[in-house]
Coordinates of C-alpha atoms in Angstrom, one line a residue:
Chain A
M1 CA -133.8 -266.1 193.8
A2 CA -135.1 -262.5 194.8
A3 CA -131.6 -261.6 195.7
R4 CA -130.4 -262.5 192.2
A5 CA -133.0 -260.4 190.5
A6 CA -132.0 -257.3 192.5
T7 CA -128.4 -257.3 191.2
P8 CA -128.6 -256.7 187.5
S9 CA -126.5 -258.9 185.3
T10 CA -123.5 -257.6 183.4
A11 CA -125.3 -258.0 180.1
D12 CA -128.2 -255.8 181.5
L13 CA -125.7 -253.1 182.6
V14 CA -124.0 -253.0 179.2
R15 CA -127.3 -252.8 177.4
Q16 CA -128.5 -250.1 179.6
S17 CA -125.4 -248.0 179.1
I18 CA -125.4 -248.4 175.4
Q19 CA -129.0 -247.4 175.0
G20 CA -128.6 -244.7 177.5
R21 CA -130.6 -243.4 180.2
R22 CA -133.9 -241.7 179.2
L23 CA -133.5 -238.1 178.0
G24 CA -133.0 -235.9 180.9
F25 CA -134.4 -232.4 181.3
G26 CA -131.1 -230.9 180.2
D27 CA -130.9 -232.9 177.0
I28 CA -134.2 -231.2 175.8
A29 CA -133.8 -227.8 177.5
F30 CA -130.3 -227.1 176.1
P31 CA -131.1 -227.3 172.4
A32 CA -134.4 -225.8 173.0
A33 CA -132.7 -222.8 174.5
L34 CA -130.5 -222.6 171.6
L35 CA -133.2 -222.7 169.2
L36 CA -135.0 -220.0 171.2
A37 CA -132.0 -217.6 170.7
L38 CA -132.3 -218.1 166.9
L39 CA -136.1 -217.8 167.1
F40 CA -135.7 -214.6 169.0
A41 CA -133.6 -213.1 166.2
L42 CA -136.4 -214.2 163.8
L43 CA -139.0 -212.7 166.1
F44 CA -137.1 -209.5 166.2
L45 CA -136.8 -209.3 162.5
A46 CA -140.5 -210.0 162.1
T47 CA -141.4 -207.5 164.7
L48 CA -139.3 -204.9 162.9
L49 CA -140.7 -205.4 159.5
V50 CA -144.4 -205.6 160.7
D51 CA -144.0 -202.5 163.0
I52 CA -142.4 -200.4 160.3
F53 CA -144.9 -201.5 157.7
A54 CA -147.8 -200.8 160.1
K55 CA -146.4 -197.3 160.8
S56 CA -145.8 -196.6 157.2
W57 CA -149.4 -197.6 156.3
S58 CA -151.1 -194.2 156.7
A59 CA -148.6 -192.5 154.6
L60 CA -148.3 -195.2 151.9
S61 CA -152.1 -195.6 151.6
G62 CA -152.8 -191.8 151.9
R63 CA -150.2 -190.6 149.5
G64 CA -149.5 -193.6 147.2
W65 CA -146.7 -193.1 144.7
S66 CA -146.3 -189.5 145.5
V67 CA -144.1 -190.6 148.5
V68 CA -141.6 -191.8 145.9
S69 CA -142.0 -189.3 143.1
N70 CA -142.3 -186.0 144.9
P71 CA -139.3 -183.8 145.6
L72 CA -138.0 -183.2 149.2
T73 CA -139.9 -180.6 151.2
L74 CA -140.3 -179.8 154.8
N75 CA -144.1 -180.3 154.5
A76 CA -145.0 -183.8 155.6
E77 CA -148.0 -183.9 153.3
T78 CA -146.1 -183.3 150.1
A79 CA -142.5 -184.4 150.8
G80 CA -141.3 -187.2 148.6
L81 CA -138.1 -189.2 148.1
W82 CA -137.3 -188.5 144.5
Q83 CA -134.0 -186.7 145.0
S84 CA -133.0 -189.2 147.7
I85 CA -133.5 -192.2 145.5
M86 CA -131.8 -190.6 142.6
G87 CA -128.9 -189.6 144.9
S88 CA -128.7 -193.1 146.2
L89 CA -128.6 -194.6 142.7
G90 CA -125.9 -192.1 141.7
L91 CA -123.8 -193.0 144.7
V92 CA -124.2 -196.7 143.9
A93 CA -123.1 -196.0 140.3
V94 CA -120.1 -194.2 141.4
V95 CA -119.3 -197.1 143.8
A96 CA -119.8 -199.6 141.1
L97 CA -117.5 -197.7 138.7
L98 CA -114.7 -197.3 141.2
A99 CA -114.7 -200.0 143.8
F100 CA -115.5 -203.0 141.6
P101 CA -112.6 -202.6 139.0
I102 CA -110.1 -201.8 141.6
G103 CA -111.3 -204.3 144.2
I104 CA -111.6 -207.3 141.8
S105 CA -108.2 -206.4 140.3
A106 CA -106.7 -206.3 143.7
A107 CA -108.3 -209.7 144.6
V108 CA -106.9 -211.1 141.4
Y109 CA -103.4 -209.9 142.2
L110 CA -103.6 -211.2 145.8
E111 CA -104.9 -214.7 144.8
E112 CA -103.3 -215.3 141.4
Y113 CA -100.0 -213.3 141.2
A114 CA -98.8 -212.3 144.6
P115 CA -95.8 -214.3 146.0
D116 CA -96.0 -215.1 149.7
N117 CA -93.8 -212.3 151.0
R118 CA -94.0 -209.5 153.5
F119 CA -95.7 -207.1 151.2
T120 CA -98.5 -209.5 150.4
R121 CA -99.1 -210.4 154.0
L122 CA -99.1 -206.6 154.8
V123 CA -101.7 -206.0 152.1
N124 CA -103.8 -208.8 153.4
T125 CA -103.7 -207.8 157.1
N126 CA -104.4 -204.3 156.0
I127 CA -107.4 -205.2 154.0
R128 CA -108.9 -207.2 156.9
N129 CA -108.4 -204.2 159.2
L130 CA -109.8 -201.7 156.7
A131 CA -113.0 -203.9 156.7
G132 CA -113.4 -203.3 160.4
V133 CA -112.8 -199.5 160.4
P134 CA -116.1 -197.9 161.5
S135 CA -117.9 -196.3 158.7
I136 CA -117.9 -192.9 160.1
V137 CA -114.2 -192.8 160.0
Y138 CA -114.6 -193.2 156.2
G139 CA -116.5 -190.0 156.5
I140 CA -113.5 -188.3 157.8
L141 CA -111.4 -189.6 155.0
G142 CA -114.0 -188.3 152.5
F143 CA -114.1 -184.8 154.3
T144 CA -110.4 -184.3 154.6
I145 CA -109.2 -185.8 151.3
F146 CA -111.8 -186.5 148.7
V147 CA -113.8 -183.2 149.2
R148 CA -110.5 -181.2 149.1
F149 CA -109.3 -183.1 146.0
I150 CA -112.6 -182.5 144.2
R151 CA -112.5 -178.9 145.0
A152 CA -108.8 -178.7 143.9
V153 CA -109.6 -180.1 140.5
G154 CA -112.4 -177.7 140.0
A155 CA -115.3 -180.1 140.2
G156 CA -116.6 -178.7 143.5
G157 CA -119.8 -177.4 141.9
G158 CA -121.6 -174.9 144.2
V159 CA -121.1 -176.9 147.3
G160 CA -117.4 -176.7 147.7
G161 CA -116.7 -180.2 146.8
K162 CA -119.2 -181.8 149.1
N163 CA -121.1 -183.4 146.2
L164 CA -122.3 -186.7 144.8
L165 CA -118.8 -187.5 143.6
A166 CA -117.3 -187.0 147.1
G167 CA -120.0 -189.2 148.5
G168 CA -119.4 -191.9 146.0
L169 CA -115.7 -191.9 146.5
T170 CA -116.1 -192.2 150.2
L171 CA -118.5 -195.1 149.9
A172 CA -116.2 -196.7 147.3
A173 CA -113.4 -196.6 149.8
L174 CA -115.7 -198.1 152.4
V175 CA -116.6 -201.1 150.4
L176 CA -113.3 -201.6 148.8
P177 CA -112.0 -204.1 151.3
I178 CA -115.4 -206.0 151.2
V179 CA -115.1 -206.3 147.5
I180 CA -111.6 -207.6 147.7
I181 CA -112.3 -210.1 150.5
T182 CA -115.5 -211.5 148.7
S183 CA -113.8 -211.6 145.2
A184 CA -110.7 -213.3 146.7
E185 CA -112.9 -215.9 148.4
A186 CA -114.6 -216.6 145.1
L187 CA -111.3 -216.9 143.2
R188 CA -110.0 -219.2 145.9
A189 CA -112.9 -221.6 145.5
V190 CA -111.8 -222.3 141.7
P191 CA -109.8 -225.5 141.9
Q192 CA -106.0 -225.5 141.2
S193 CA -106.5 -228.1 138.5
I194 CA -108.3 -225.6 136.2
R195 CA -105.2 -223.3 136.3
E196 CA -102.8 -226.1 135.8
A197 CA -104.7 -227.3 132.7
G198 CA -104.5 -223.9 131.4
F199 CA -100.7 -223.7 131.9
G200 CA -100.3 -227.1 130.5
V201 CA -101.5 -226.0 127.1
G202 CA -99.3 -223.1 127.2
A203 CA -101.5 -220.2 128.3
T204 CA -100.0 -217.4 130.1
R205 CA -101.0 -216.5 133.6
W206 CA -103.3 -213.7 132.4
E207 CA -104.9 -215.9 129.7
V208 CA -105.7 -218.5 132.4
I209 CA -107.2 -215.9 134.7
R210 CA -109.1 -214.1 131.8
Y211 CA -110.6 -217.3 130.1
H212 CA -110.7 -219.8 133.0
V213 CA -110.4 -218.5 136.6
V214 CA -112.6 -215.4 136.4
P215 CA -115.4 -217.0 134.4
Y216 CA -115.6 -219.8 137.0
A217 CA -115.4 -217.3 139.9
A218 CA -117.8 -214.9 138.3
P219 CA -121.1 -216.1 140.1
G220 CA -119.4 -215.8 143.5
I221 CA -117.9 -212.4 142.6
L222 CA -121.4 -211.2 141.3
T223 CA -123.0 -212.3 144.4
G224 CA -120.6 -210.4 146.5
T225 CA -121.0 -207.5 144.3
V226 CA -124.7 -207.3 144.7
L227 CA -124.4 -207.6 148.5
T228 CA -121.7 -204.8 148.4
L229 CA -124.0 -202.4 146.5
A230 CA -126.7 -203.1 149.0
R231 CA -124.5 -202.2 151.8
A232 CA -123.4 -199.0 150.1
F233 CA -127.1 -198.2 149.4
G234 CA -127.9 -198.5 153.1
E235 CA -125.0 -196.6 154.5
T236 CA -125.6 -193.3 156.2
A237 CA -123.0 -192.2 158.7
P238 CA -120.0 -191.4 156.3
L239 CA -122.3 -189.4 154.0
L240 CA -123.2 -187.0 156.8
L241 CA -119.7 -185.7 156.7
V242 CA -119.4 -185.4 152.9
G243 CA -122.3 -183.2 152.5
A244 CA -125.4 -185.4 152.0
A245 CA -128.1 -182.8 152.8
T246 CA -130.2 -183.4 155.9
G247 CA -132.6 -180.7 155.0
F248 CA -134.4 -180.1 151.7
F249 CA -132.8 -178.6 148.6
S250 CA -133.9 -177.9 145.0
T251 CA -132.3 -180.0 142.3
G252 CA -132.7 -177.1 139.8
S253 CA -132.8 -177.6 136.1
G254 CA -129.3 -178.0 135.4
N255 CA -127.8 -180.8 133.1
L256 CA -126.5 -184.1 134.6
I257 CA -123.1 -182.7 135.2
D258 CA -124.4 -179.8 137.3
K259 CA -126.6 -182.2 139.2
T260 CA -123.7 -184.6 139.9
L261 CA -121.6 -181.7 141.2
G262 CA -124.3 -179.9 143.1
P263 CA -126.0 -180.7 146.4
Y264 CA -127.3 -184.2 146.9
T265 CA -128.7 -186.5 149.5
A266 CA -129.3 -190.2 149.9
L267 CA -132.2 -192.4 150.9
P268 CA -130.9 -193.5 154.3
V269 CA -129.8 -189.9 155.0
T270 CA -133.4 -188.7 154.3
I271 CA -134.7 -191.3 156.7
F272 CA -132.3 -190.1 159.3
S273 CA -133.4 -186.4 158.9
W274 CA -137.1 -187.2 158.7
A275 CA -136.8 -189.3 161.9
R276 CA -135.7 -186.3 163.7
Q277 CA -138.7 -184.3 162.7
P278 CA -141.5 -183.9 165.2
G279 CA -145.1 -184.9 164.4
A280 CA -147.0 -188.1 163.6
D281 CA -147.0 -187.2 159.9
F282 CA -143.4 -187.4 159.5
R283 CA -143.2 -190.5 161.7
S284 CA -145.4 -192.3 159.2
L285 CA -143.5 -190.8 156.3
T286 CA -140.2 -191.9 157.7
A287 CA -141.6 -195.5 158.0
A288 CA -142.7 -195.2 154.4
A289 CA -139.2 -194.2 153.4
I290 CA -137.8 -197.1 155.2
V291 CA -140.2 -199.4 153.4
V292 CA -138.8 -198.2 150.2
L293 CA -135.3 -198.7 151.3
L294 CA -136.1 -202.2 152.6
V295 CA -137.8 -203.2 149.5
V296 CA -134.7 -202.2 147.4
L297 CA -132.2 -204.0 149.9
L298 CA -134.4 -207.2 150.3
T299 CA -134.7 -207.5 146.5
A300 CA -130.9 -207.2 146.1
N301 CA -130.4 -209.8 148.8
A302 CA -132.9 -212.1 147.2
A303 CA -131.3 -211.6 143.9
A304 CA -127.8 -212.5 145.4
I305 CA -129.2 -215.6 147.0
I306 CA -130.8 -216.7 143.8
L307 CA -127.6 -216.1 141.8
R308 CA -125.7 -218.0 144.4
N309 CA -128.1 -221.0 144.3
R310 CA -128.3 -221.1 140.6
Y311 CA -124.7 -220.6 139.5
E312 CA -122.8 -221.9 142.4
R313 CA -120.7 -224.8 141.4
K314 CA -119.7 -227.6 143.7
W315 CA -116.3 -229.0 142.8
Chain B
M1 CA -78.5 -236.4 120.2
T2 CA -77.7 -233.6 117.8
S3 CA -78.9 -230.6 119.7
D4 CA -77.2 -229.4 122.9
T5 CA -79.3 -230.3 125.9
T6 CA -79.1 -226.9 127.5
T7 CA -81.1 -225.3 124.6
P8 CA -84.6 -226.7 124.2
A9 CA -85.7 -227.6 120.8
V10 CA -88.8 -225.3 121.1
D11 CA -88.7 -221.7 122.4
L12 CA -91.0 -222.1 125.4
T13 CA -90.8 -218.4 126.4
G14 CA -93.6 -217.3 124.0
S15 CA -93.9 -214.3 121.9
R16 CA -92.6 -211.0 123.1
P17 CA -95.9 -209.1 122.8
R18 CA -97.5 -211.8 124.9
L19 CA -94.9 -211.4 127.6
R20 CA -95.1 -207.7 127.6
R21 CA -98.8 -207.8 128.0
E22 CA -98.3 -210.3 130.9
R23 CA -96.0 -208.0 132.6
R24 CA -98.4 -204.9 132.1
V25 CA -101.4 -206.9 133.5
R26 CA -99.5 -207.9 136.4
R27 CA -98.3 -204.4 137.2
L28 CA -101.9 -203.0 136.9
F29 CA -103.3 -205.7 139.4
A30 CA -100.4 -204.9 141.8
G31 CA -101.4 -201.3 141.5
A32 CA -105.0 -202.1 142.4
A33 CA -103.8 -204.0 145.5
A34 CA -101.7 -201.1 146.5
V35 CA -104.7 -198.8 146.5
S36 CA -105.9 -200.4 149.8
I37 CA -102.6 -199.4 151.3
V38 CA -103.0 -196.0 150.1
V39 CA -106.5 -195.7 151.6
S40 CA -105.1 -196.8 154.9
L41 CA -102.4 -194.3 154.8
L42 CA -104.9 -191.5 153.8
I43 CA -107.1 -192.5 156.7
V44 CA -104.3 -192.5 159.2
G45 CA -102.9 -189.2 157.8
S46 CA -106.1 -187.4 157.8
L47 CA -106.9 -188.4 161.3
V48 CA -103.6 -187.8 162.9
G49 CA -103.0 -184.5 161.1
E50 CA -106.4 -182.9 162.1
A51 CA -106.4 -184.4 165.6
W52 CA -103.0 -182.9 166.2
T53 CA -104.3 -179.5 165.1
F54 CA -107.2 -179.9 167.6
L55 CA -104.9 -181.0 170.5
R56 CA -102.3 -178.3 169.8
G57 CA -104.8 -175.5 170.1
L58 CA -106.4 -176.9 173.2
D59 CA -106.1 -176.4 177.0
L60 CA -105.6 -180.1 177.9
S61 CA -107.6 -179.7 181.0
S62 CA -110.8 -179.3 179.1
L63 CA -110.4 -183.1 178.1
W64 CA -111.3 -184.1 181.6
T65 CA -114.2 -182.0 183.0
M66 CA -117.9 -182.3 183.7
G67 CA -119.3 -183.2 180.3
W68 CA -119.0 -183.2 176.4
F69 CA -120.1 -179.8 175.2
P70 CA -117.9 -178.9 172.2
R71 CA -119.5 -175.5 171.6
R72 CA -118.5 -174.4 175.1
G73 CA -115.0 -175.9 174.8
L74 CA -115.7 -178.7 177.1
F75 CA -114.4 -182.0 175.6
D76 CA -114.7 -184.5 178.4
V77 CA -113.2 -187.7 177.1
K78 CA -114.6 -189.8 179.9
T79 CA -118.2 -188.8 179.2
V80 CA -118.1 -190.1 175.5
L81 CA -115.9 -193.1 176.5
T82 CA -118.3 -194.1 179.2
G83 CA -121.3 -193.7 176.9
T84 CA -119.6 -195.7 174.2
L85 CA -118.5 -198.6 176.5
L86 CA -121.9 -198.7 178.3
I87 CA -123.7 -199.0 175.0
A88 CA -121.3 -201.7 173.9
L89 CA -121.8 -203.5 177.2
V90 CA -125.6 -203.5 176.7
A91 CA -125.2 -204.6 173.1
M92 CA -122.9 -207.5 174.1
V93 CA -125.4 -208.6 176.9
V94 CA -128.0 -208.9 174.1
A95 CA -125.8 -210.2 171.4
T96 CA -123.7 -212.8 173.3
P97 CA -126.5 -215.3 174.2
L98 CA -128.4 -214.7 171.0
G99 CA -125.3 -214.9 168.7
L100 CA -123.7 -217.9 170.5
G101 CA -127.0 -219.7 170.9
A102 CA -127.7 -219.4 167.3
A103 CA -124.3 -220.3 166.4
I104 CA -124.2 -223.6 168.4
Y105 CA -127.7 -224.5 167.2
L106 CA -126.7 -224.0 163.6
S107 CA -123.4 -225.7 163.9
E108 CA -124.3 -228.6 166.2
Y109 CA -128.1 -229.3 166.2
A110 CA -129.7 -228.1 163.0
R111 CA -130.2 -230.6 160.1
P112 CA -129.0 -229.4 156.7
R113 CA -132.6 -228.7 155.6
A114 CA -133.4 -226.6 158.8
R115 CA -130.0 -224.8 158.4
R116 CA -130.9 -223.8 154.9
W117 CA -134.0 -222.1 156.3
L118 CA -132.6 -220.7 159.4
K119 CA -129.2 -219.3 158.2
P120 CA -130.8 -216.7 155.9
I121 CA -132.6 -215.2 158.9
L122 CA -129.3 -214.0 160.2
E123 CA -128.2 -212.9 156.8
V124 CA -131.3 -210.7 156.3
L125 CA -130.8 -209.3 159.8
A126 CA -127.3 -208.6 158.9
G127 CA -128.4 -206.7 155.9
I128 CA -130.8 -204.3 157.7
P129 CA -129.2 -200.9 157.6
S130 CA -128.4 -199.3 160.9
V131 CA -130.4 -196.2 160.2
V132 CA -133.5 -198.6 160.2
L133 CA -132.6 -200.1 163.4
G134 CA -132.1 -196.6 164.8
Y135 CA -135.6 -195.8 163.9
F136 CA -136.8 -199.1 165.4
A137 CA -135.0 -198.5 168.6
L138 CA -136.5 -195.1 168.9
T139 CA -140.1 -196.0 168.0
W140 CA -140.4 -199.6 169.2
I141 CA -137.7 -200.8 171.5
S142 CA -137.8 -197.6 173.6
P143 CA -141.5 -197.6 174.4
N144 CA -142.0 -201.4 174.5
I145 CA -138.9 -202.6 176.2
V146 CA -136.9 -200.0 177.9
M147 CA -139.7 -197.9 179.4
R148 CA -141.2 -201.1 180.9
L149 CA -137.9 -202.1 182.4
S150 CA -137.4 -198.7 184.1
S151 CA -140.1 -196.1 184.9
H152 CA -137.6 -193.2 184.8
A153 CA -136.4 -194.0 181.3
G154 CA -137.3 -191.4 178.6
V155 CA -137.7 -191.8 174.9
F156 CA -134.0 -191.5 174.4
S157 CA -131.8 -193.9 176.4
M158 CA -128.5 -195.6 176.2
A159 CA -130.4 -198.9 176.9
A160 CA -132.7 -198.6 173.9
A161 CA -129.6 -197.8 171.7
G162 CA -127.7 -200.7 173.2
I163 CA -130.3 -203.1 172.7
A164 CA -130.6 -202.2 169.0
V165 CA -126.8 -202.3 168.5
G166 CA -126.9 -205.7 170.1
I167 CA -129.3 -207.0 167.5
L168 CA -127.2 -205.5 164.8
V169 CA -124.0 -207.3 166.2
T170 CA -125.8 -210.7 166.7
P171 CA -125.4 -211.9 163.1
L172 CA -121.7 -211.1 163.2
V173 CA -121.1 -212.9 166.4
A174 CA -123.2 -215.8 165.3
S175 CA -121.5 -216.2 161.9
V176 CA -117.9 -216.0 163.1
S177 CA -118.4 -218.3 166.1
E178 CA -120.4 -220.8 163.9
D179 CA -117.3 -220.9 161.5
A180 CA -115.2 -221.5 164.5
M181 CA -117.2 -224.4 165.8
R182 CA -117.7 -226.0 162.4
A183 CA -113.9 -226.0 162.1
V184 CA -113.6 -228.3 165.0
P185 CA -112.7 -231.7 163.5
A186 CA -115.5 -234.3 163.6
A187 CA -113.0 -236.8 165.2
L188 CA -113.2 -234.8 168.5
R189 CA -116.9 -235.1 168.5
E190 CA -116.8 -238.8 167.7
A191 CA -114.2 -239.5 170.4
S192 CA -116.4 -238.0 172.9
Y193 CA -119.4 -240.1 171.7
G194 CA -117.3 -243.0 171.9
L195 CA -116.6 -242.4 175.5
G196 CA -120.4 -242.4 176.1
A197 CA -120.9 -238.6 176.4
K198 CA -124.2 -237.2 175.6
K199 CA -124.8 -234.6 172.8
A200 CA -125.1 -231.8 175.2
T201 CA -122.0 -232.8 177.0
T202 CA -120.0 -233.1 173.8
V203 CA -121.1 -229.7 172.8
T204 CA -120.4 -227.9 176.0
R205 CA -117.3 -229.8 177.1
I206 CA -115.6 -230.7 173.7
V207 CA -116.8 -228.5 170.8
F208 CA -117.1 -225.1 172.8
P209 CA -113.8 -225.3 174.5
A210 CA -112.1 -226.5 171.2
A211 CA -113.7 -223.4 169.5
A212 CA -113.0 -221.1 172.3
S213 CA -110.5 -218.8 170.7
G214 CA -112.7 -218.4 167.6
I215 CA -115.7 -217.6 169.8
M216 CA -113.5 -215.2 171.7
A217 CA -112.6 -213.6 168.4
S218 CA -116.3 -213.2 167.4
L219 CA -117.1 -211.5 170.7
I220 CA -114.2 -209.0 170.3
L221 CA -115.2 -208.3 166.8
G222 CA -118.8 -207.7 168.1
V223 CA -117.5 -205.2 170.7
S224 CA -115.5 -203.5 167.9
R225 CA -118.6 -203.2 165.8
A226 CA -120.7 -201.9 168.6
I227 CA -118.2 -199.3 169.5
G228 CA -118.1 -198.1 165.9
E229 CA -121.8 -198.2 165.3
T230 CA -123.0 -194.7 164.6
M231 CA -126.7 -194.3 163.3
V232 CA -128.4 -196.3 166.0
V233 CA -126.6 -194.4 168.7
A234 CA -127.1 -191.0 167.0
M235 CA -130.8 -191.6 166.7
A236 CA -131.8 -193.4 169.9
A237 CA -129.3 -192.6 172.6
G238 CA -130.3 -188.9 172.7
A239 CA -128.0 -186.2 174.0
V240 CA -127.5 -184.9 170.4
G241 CA -125.8 -181.6 171.3
G242 CA -123.8 -182.5 174.4
S243 CA -124.1 -184.5 177.6
L244 CA -123.1 -184.3 181.1
F245 CA -121.1 -187.3 182.5
Q246 CA -123.7 -190.0 182.7
W247 CA -123.6 -193.7 183.6
N248 CA -127.2 -194.6 184.0
I249 CA -128.2 -196.6 180.9
F250 CA -131.8 -195.5 181.2
Q251 CA -130.8 -192.0 180.7
P252 CA -129.7 -190.3 177.4
G253 CA -125.9 -190.6 176.9
Q254 CA -123.2 -189.5 174.5
T255 CA -121.0 -191.8 172.5
M256 CA -117.9 -191.0 170.4
T257 CA -119.7 -191.8 167.2
A258 CA -123.0 -189.9 168.1
A259 CA -120.8 -186.9 169.1
M260 CA -119.1 -187.2 165.7
S261 CA -122.4 -187.3 163.7
A262 CA -123.8 -184.4 165.8
L263 CA -120.7 -182.4 164.8
A264 CA -120.9 -183.6 161.2
I265 CA -124.6 -182.4 160.7
G266 CA -124.0 -179.2 162.7
S267 CA -126.8 -179.9 165.2
D268 CA -124.5 -178.3 167.7
Q269 CA -124.3 -175.1 165.7
V270 CA -120.6 -175.6 164.9
A271 CA -119.3 -175.6 161.5
G272 CA -116.1 -174.9 159.6
S273 CA -112.7 -175.3 161.1
T274 CA -113.4 -174.2 164.6
S275 CA -111.8 -176.1 167.5
A276 CA -115.2 -177.5 168.4
F277 CA -115.5 -179.0 164.8
Q278 CA -111.9 -180.2 165.0
S279 CA -112.8 -182.4 168.0
L280 CA -114.5 -184.6 165.5
F281 CA -111.1 -185.7 164.2
F282 CA -109.8 -186.3 167.7
L283 CA -112.7 -188.6 168.4
G284 CA -112.3 -190.2 165.1
L285 CA -108.6 -191.1 165.9
L286 CA -109.6 -192.4 169.2
L287 CA -112.4 -194.5 167.6
F288 CA -110.0 -195.7 164.9
L289 CA -107.3 -196.8 167.5
M290 CA -109.7 -198.6 169.7
T291 CA -111.3 -200.6 166.9
L292 CA -108.1 -201.2 165.3
G293 CA -106.7 -202.6 168.5
L294 CA -109.8 -204.8 169.0
N295 CA -109.7 -206.1 165.4
L296 CA -106.0 -207.0 165.6
L297 CA -106.6 -208.8 168.9
S298 CA -109.5 -210.8 167.3
D299 CA -107.3 -211.6 164.3
R300 CA -104.8 -213.1 166.6
F301 CA -107.5 -215.3 168.2
V302 CA -108.7 -216.4 164.8
R303 CA -105.1 -217.4 163.8
K304 CA -104.7 -219.4 166.9
V305 CA -107.6 -221.7 165.8
R306 CA -106.1 -222.1 162.4
E307 CA -102.7 -223.1 163.8
K308 CA -104.3 -225.8 166.0
Y309 CA -106.2 -227.8 163.4

């Protein structure tokens, strides 16, 4: 009898193998390690935000709004971000005016019109590669082509073409592939049946696109658009090559055109140049400038997420 | 049948103005798509043209000397290449475990609810501008991590820049490799469970190998991004003006991108069209070719996944 109990029955063996052995160390440690990787990223993000906010506190609490509303100076006690913020907004406006019409049209062509031929494949590969070109290389493009072009057409202002227009053109070229890729994705998500219904009642391709496809893809395109503008707002490296001032300058009292064609800077470029200044005052001021930048960017990101959640349509 | 079958009873071609507009719109959109080609051509043209001007007026032996000092006419390629690759290496040491770990967790373990909360972390991290991470590398990573790892490390070091670049690259690695793992058909996982494999076994032995080429693509893209990253390196790696050949990551080092930004803002007291300034275009061309090569390679890996499933 004792010998029989020692050899488990077939039924017991089967039950045991179905229910499984108890969870081993590895079954818990493996997912825990994976979660840890994710939490580490979260921890890093939290540390970054808390640390920068803490460093900015003395400037933000001591100076208040003057950090935002004062002009750039080399004196940490009075320096402010007014020109930088205006410059960044100007750049974003140029990007929006140039990159979006061209990028969205290109996406419409590639998704709705383009036949599957060599040219189309070339354009698609080219766009993917453009999206991976380091941003500073776009600075070279801006420096050698756009700046010279602006000077040649006589819009160089007093800075030989290294003005807001050149910066905006450069950033527009930088974000163009991203605009095309995100818009194309949004267009692709619109089901084919919508188009076929349009063709079925005799609409031309353009009419189908204009009245059916683009309206349905609009939330996706808009989300991508907001994120792209945020990206342009935070970009620094290419602007260093197309004249964004790393020191201070006076905006002068000229009209809007003079200001657009004159010297300019952008918020991230100011952060870069302030970070290189010695002294604790500037350190805190730099952190304050970063807080301003992050507030703008996180608002844009949140807006994009809300847009996506509210208008995204599941087919 | 009174009418001829070859001519339709109704003219289906539509009105002429409508067709004309159709053609015009189509041409306009095709033109917009062609702009991207023009941008590429302009990039290549400007890089090659100016880099050629630089190389033509140069004693080629100055490309292989003791260090990168453009003002003194020393353009040692190995100094900037070593700096670039070392920082990319440190970055990948950080980004590979973090990015892949996050990707596997999000794709295989996280429930939909948790995913909705965890995914935005990576998205927000991806949205942090590099100039902010550069400042963070200099003011937090350097004193709190790097200086504890090595007592010889100064404020500026390749390690601090590399860690920050790694953080920057993590979301990219995570999202591309997560896509690759989610593309693995559920049937493969179910077959594995059917044979009695545990979850951890299924993930490491089935899903991971099946997604291997996509994961490889994500890592290559990560390296490409790390090589091209400018602001973090310009702010935290030190050696703004120039640098001797250096391979100790706890010391300041020079990368291609940092050297380019130093030339761009004139912190090395060069400006205009001197040979020193023109080295910027040579570095730009080198950087462009390296990242292009890596991007094409990663594209190949991605396409391999698409063909399989």
